[in-house]
Coordinates of C-alpha atoms in Angstrom, one line a residue:
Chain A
X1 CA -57.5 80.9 10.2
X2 CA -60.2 79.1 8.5
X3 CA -62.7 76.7 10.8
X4 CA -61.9 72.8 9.8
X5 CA -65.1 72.3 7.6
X6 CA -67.1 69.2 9.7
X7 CA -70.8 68.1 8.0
X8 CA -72.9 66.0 9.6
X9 CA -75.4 63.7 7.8
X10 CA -78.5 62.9 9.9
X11 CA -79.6 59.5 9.6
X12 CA -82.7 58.9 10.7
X13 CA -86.7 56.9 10.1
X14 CA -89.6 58.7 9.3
X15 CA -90.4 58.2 12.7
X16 CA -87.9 59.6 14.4
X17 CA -87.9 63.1 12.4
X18 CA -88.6 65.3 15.5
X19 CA -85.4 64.0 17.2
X20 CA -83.6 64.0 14.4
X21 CA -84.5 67.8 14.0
X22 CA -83.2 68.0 17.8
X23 CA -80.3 66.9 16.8
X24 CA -79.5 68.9 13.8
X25 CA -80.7 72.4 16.2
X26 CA -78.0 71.2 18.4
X27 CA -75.0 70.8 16.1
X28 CA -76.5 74.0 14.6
X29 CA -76.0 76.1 17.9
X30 CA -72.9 74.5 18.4
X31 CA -71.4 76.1 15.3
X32 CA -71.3 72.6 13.1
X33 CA -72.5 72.4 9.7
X34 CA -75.6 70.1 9.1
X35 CA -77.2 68.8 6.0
X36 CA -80.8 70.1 6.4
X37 CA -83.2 67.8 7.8
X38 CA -85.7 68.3 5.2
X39 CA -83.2 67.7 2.5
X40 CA -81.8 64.7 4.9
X41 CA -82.7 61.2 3.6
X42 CA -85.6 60.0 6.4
X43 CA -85.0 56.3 5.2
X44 CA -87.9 54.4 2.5
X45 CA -88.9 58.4 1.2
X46 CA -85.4 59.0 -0.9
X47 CA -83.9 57.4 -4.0
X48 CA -80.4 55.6 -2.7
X49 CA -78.2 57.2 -5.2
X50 CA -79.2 60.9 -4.0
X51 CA -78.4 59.0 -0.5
X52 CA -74.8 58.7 -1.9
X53 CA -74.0 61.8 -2.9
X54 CA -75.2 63.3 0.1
X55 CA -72.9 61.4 2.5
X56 CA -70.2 61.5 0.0
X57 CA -70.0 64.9 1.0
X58 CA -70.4 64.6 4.8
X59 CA -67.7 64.0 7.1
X60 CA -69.8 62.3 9.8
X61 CA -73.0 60.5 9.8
X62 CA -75.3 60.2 13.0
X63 CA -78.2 57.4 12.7
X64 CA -80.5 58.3 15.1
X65 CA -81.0 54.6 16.7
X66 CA -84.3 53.3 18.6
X67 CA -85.5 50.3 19.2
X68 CA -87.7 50.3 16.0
X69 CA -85.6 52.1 13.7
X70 CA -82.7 49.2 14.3
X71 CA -84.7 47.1 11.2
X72 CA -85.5 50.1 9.5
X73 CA -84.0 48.9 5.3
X74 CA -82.7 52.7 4.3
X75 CA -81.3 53.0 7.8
X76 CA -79.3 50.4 7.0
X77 CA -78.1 50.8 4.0
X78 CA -77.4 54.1 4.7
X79 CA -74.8 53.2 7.5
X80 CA -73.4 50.6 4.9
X81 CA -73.3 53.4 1.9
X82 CA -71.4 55.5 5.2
X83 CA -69.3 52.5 6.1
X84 CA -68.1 52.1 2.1
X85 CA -67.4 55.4 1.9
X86 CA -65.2 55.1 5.3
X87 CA -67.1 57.7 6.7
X88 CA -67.2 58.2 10.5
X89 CA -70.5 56.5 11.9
X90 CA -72.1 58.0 14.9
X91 CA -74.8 56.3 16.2
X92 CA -77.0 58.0 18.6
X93 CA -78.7 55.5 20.7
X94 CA -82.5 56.6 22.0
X95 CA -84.1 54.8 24.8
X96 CA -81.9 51.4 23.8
X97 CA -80.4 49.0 25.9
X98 CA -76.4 48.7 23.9
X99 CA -76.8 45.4 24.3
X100 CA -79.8 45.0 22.3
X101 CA -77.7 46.6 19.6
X102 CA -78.3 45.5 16.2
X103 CA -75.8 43.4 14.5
X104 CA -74.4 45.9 12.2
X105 CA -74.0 48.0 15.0
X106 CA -72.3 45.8 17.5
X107 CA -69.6 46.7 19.0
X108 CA -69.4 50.2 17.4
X109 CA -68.9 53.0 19.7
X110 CA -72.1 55.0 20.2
X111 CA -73.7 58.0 22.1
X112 CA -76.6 58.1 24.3
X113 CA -78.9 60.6 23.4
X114 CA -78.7 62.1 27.2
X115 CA -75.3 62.0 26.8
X116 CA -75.0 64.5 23.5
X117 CA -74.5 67.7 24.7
X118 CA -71.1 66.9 26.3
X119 CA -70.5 64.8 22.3
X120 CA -71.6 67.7 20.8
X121 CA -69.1 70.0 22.8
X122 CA -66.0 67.7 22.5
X123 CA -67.0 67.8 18.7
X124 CA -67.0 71.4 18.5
X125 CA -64.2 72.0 20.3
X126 CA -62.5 69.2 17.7
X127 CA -63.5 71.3 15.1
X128 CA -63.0 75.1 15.9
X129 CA -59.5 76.2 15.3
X130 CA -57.3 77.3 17.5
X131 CA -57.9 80.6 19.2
X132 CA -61.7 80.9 18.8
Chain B
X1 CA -44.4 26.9 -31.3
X2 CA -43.9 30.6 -31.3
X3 CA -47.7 30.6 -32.3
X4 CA -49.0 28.0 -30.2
X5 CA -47.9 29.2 -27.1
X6 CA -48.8 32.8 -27.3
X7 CA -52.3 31.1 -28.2
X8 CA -52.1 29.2 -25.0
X9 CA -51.1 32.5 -23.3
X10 CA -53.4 34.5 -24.9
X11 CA -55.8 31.6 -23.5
X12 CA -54.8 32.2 -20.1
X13 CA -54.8 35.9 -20.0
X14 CA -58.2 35.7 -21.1
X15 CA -59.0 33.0 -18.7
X16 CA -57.4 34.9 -15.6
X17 CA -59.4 38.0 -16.6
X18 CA -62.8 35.7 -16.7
X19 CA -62.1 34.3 -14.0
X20 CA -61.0 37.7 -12.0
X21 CA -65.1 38.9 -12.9
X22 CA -66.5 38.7 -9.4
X23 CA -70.1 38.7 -8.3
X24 CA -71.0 39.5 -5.1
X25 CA -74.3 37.7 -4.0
X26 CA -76.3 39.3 -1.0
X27 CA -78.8 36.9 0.1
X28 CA -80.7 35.9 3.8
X29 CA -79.4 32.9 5.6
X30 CA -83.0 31.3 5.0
X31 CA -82.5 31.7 1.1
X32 CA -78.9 30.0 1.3
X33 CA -79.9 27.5 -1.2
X34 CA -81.3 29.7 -4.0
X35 CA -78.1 32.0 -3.5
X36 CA -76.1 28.7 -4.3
X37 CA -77.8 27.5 -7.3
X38 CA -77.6 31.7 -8.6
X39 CA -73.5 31.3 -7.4
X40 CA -72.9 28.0 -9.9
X41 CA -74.7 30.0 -13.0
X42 CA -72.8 32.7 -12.0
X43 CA -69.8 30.9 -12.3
X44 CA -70.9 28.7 -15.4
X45 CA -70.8 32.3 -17.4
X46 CA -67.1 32.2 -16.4
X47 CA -67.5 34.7 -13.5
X48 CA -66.5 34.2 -9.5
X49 CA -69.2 34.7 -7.4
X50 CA -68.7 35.5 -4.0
X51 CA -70.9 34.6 -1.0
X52 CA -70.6 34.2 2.3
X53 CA -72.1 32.4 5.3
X54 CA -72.2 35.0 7.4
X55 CA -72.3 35.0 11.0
X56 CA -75.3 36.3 12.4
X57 CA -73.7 38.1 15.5
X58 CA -72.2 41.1 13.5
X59 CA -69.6 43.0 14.6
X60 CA -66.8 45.5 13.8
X61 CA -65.3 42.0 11.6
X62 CA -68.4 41.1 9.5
X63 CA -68.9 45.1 8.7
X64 CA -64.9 45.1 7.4
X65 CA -65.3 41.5 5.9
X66 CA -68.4 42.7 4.2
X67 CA -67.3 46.2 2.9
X68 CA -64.0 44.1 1.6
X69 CA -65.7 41.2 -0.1
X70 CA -67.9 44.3 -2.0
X71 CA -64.8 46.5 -3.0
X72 CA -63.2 43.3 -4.4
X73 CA -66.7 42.5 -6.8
X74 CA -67.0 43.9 -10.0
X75 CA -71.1 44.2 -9.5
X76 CA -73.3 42.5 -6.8
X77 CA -76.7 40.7 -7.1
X78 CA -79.1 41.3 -3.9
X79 CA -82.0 38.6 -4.3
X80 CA -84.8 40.0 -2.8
X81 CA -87.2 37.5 -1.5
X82 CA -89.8 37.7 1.7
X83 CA -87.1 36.8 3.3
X84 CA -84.4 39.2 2.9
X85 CA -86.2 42.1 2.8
X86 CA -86.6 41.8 6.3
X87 CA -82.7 41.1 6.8
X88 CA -80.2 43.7 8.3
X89 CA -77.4 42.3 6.5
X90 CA -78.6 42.2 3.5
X91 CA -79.6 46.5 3.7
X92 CA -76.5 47.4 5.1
X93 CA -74.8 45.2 1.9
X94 CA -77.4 46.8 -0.7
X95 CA -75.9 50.6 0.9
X96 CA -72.1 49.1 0.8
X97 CA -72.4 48.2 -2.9
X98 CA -73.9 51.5 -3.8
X99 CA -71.5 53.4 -1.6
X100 CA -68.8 52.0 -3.3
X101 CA -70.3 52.6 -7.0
X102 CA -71.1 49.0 -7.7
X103 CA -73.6 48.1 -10.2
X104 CA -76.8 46.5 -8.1
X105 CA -79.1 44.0 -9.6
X106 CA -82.0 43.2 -7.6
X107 CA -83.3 39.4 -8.1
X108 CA -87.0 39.3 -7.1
X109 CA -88.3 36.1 -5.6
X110 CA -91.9 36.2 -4.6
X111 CA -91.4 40.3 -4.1
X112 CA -94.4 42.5 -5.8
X113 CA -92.2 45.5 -7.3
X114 CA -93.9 47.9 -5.3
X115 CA -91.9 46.1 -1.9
X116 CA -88.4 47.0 -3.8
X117 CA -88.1 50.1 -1.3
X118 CA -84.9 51.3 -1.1
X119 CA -83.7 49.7 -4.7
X120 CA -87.3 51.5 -6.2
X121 CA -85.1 53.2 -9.3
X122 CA -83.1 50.1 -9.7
X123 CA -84.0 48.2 -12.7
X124 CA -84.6 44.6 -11.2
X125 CA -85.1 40.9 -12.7
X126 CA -87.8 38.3 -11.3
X127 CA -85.9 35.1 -10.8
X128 CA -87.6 33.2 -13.6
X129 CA -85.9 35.4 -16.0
X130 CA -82.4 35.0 -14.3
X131 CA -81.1 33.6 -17.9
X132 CA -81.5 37.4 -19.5
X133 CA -79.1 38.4 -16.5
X134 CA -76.7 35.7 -17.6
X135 CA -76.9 36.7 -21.2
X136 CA -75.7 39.9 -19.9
X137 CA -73.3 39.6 -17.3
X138 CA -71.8 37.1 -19.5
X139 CA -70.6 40.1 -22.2
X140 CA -69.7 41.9 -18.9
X141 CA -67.4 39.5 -18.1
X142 CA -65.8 39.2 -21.6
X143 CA -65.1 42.3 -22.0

């Protein structure tokens, strides 16, 4: 039986590439597929319509979200390219009080960093077929 | 009149289909009035512009209000002033009309080029030559 395909998009600032690297070694280990961080859009570096196609082909999008990276232009219009293209947004909140959420990221259900190893295992889990 | 009235309904196809053309207009809160005045020559080339005043506070409604408002436009203007380009809203809307394959034309309002950022390979028009956009969107909407 084949694996139910699951790609991630890593969303992330210039910034924030180390954790964003992080997160791809995790979902990596854990047997999900990951656009590569180098080829991953670090927001203001990338042309927007390469942007598109990207997550046009990934099934999730995590936006690695800090304090700073919460005004961050390509950030944002990457989560509004994902929320067009009705993907499922992930944010991954670093070192951020929710309630100091951003508006375009109020009241969406997020993940604490400290908290991913148990997402990353659910997500797995979600994604592996039956049997394996 | 057999003539007459399929001239009158000729007429009103072509009006409902003019008038069907919308334009979404992504602006800041602090550049409301400029967004207006782009909305009415918008509309003067026969087109429907929409714009919102949006709340502030975001939200799971805004986000669906905004991603509907762009999949109902036919094309969206983002006019890009000091102002905006510091605006969430107005990124997130500039992603939404490229994620859903909408044309994007950038109006530039005391913006150097080189501060486009994200819209860098979009081909953009300063605000004092608005009237070539016109010229253009108006074929666009008589098509």
């Amino acid at each position: 039986m084949r694996a139910m395909s699951h790609k991630v998009f890593i969303s992330s600032t210039r910034s924030d590439i180390e954790l964003a690297k992080d997160l791809a070694q995790r979902l990596r280990a854990a047997g999900i597929e990951v656009f590569q961080v180098d080829k991953t859009v670090v927001a203001g570096e990338r042309i927007i319509t390469q942007v598109n196609r990207a997550l046009t082909e990934a099934d999730e999008v995590m936006i690695i979200l800090t304090s700073e990276s919460g005004d961050s232009p390509g950030l944002l219009s990457e989560m509004g390219m994902a929320s067009a293209l009705q993907k499922q947004i992930t944010p991954v909140v670093v070192n951020l009080d929710p309630r100091q959420l951003p508006p375009p990221f109020k009241q969406m259900r997020h993940v604490k960093y400290a908290d991913l190893p148990a997402y990353i295992t659910q997500l797995a889990t979600r994604v592996r077929p039956l049997g394996q | 009149m057999p003539g007459r009235k399929s001239s009158q309904t000729g007429k009103k196809r072509r009006s409902a289909a003019q008038a069907a053309y919308v334009v979404f207009i992504s602006h800041s809160s602090a550049d409301l009035w400029i967004a207006e005045q782009i909305a009415k020559e918008v509309a003067a080339v026969g087109a429907r512009a929409w714009l919102d005043e949006l709340d502030l506070e975001g939200g799971d409604n805004l986000r669906a209000r905004i991603i509907n408002g762009i999949a109902a436009c036919h094309e969206a203007i983002v006019l890009i002033t000091p102002q905006s380009l510091k605006s969430r809203w107005v990124a997130f809307e500039i992603g939404a009309a490229f994620g859903q394959r909408k044309r994007v034309t950038p109006i530039m309002h005391y913006v150097p080029p080189e501060k486009l950022g994200i819209l860098a390979d979009v081909k953009a028009i300063d605000l004092n030559q608005f009237d070539q956009f016109l010229t253009q969107l108006r074929q666009r909407v008589q098509r």
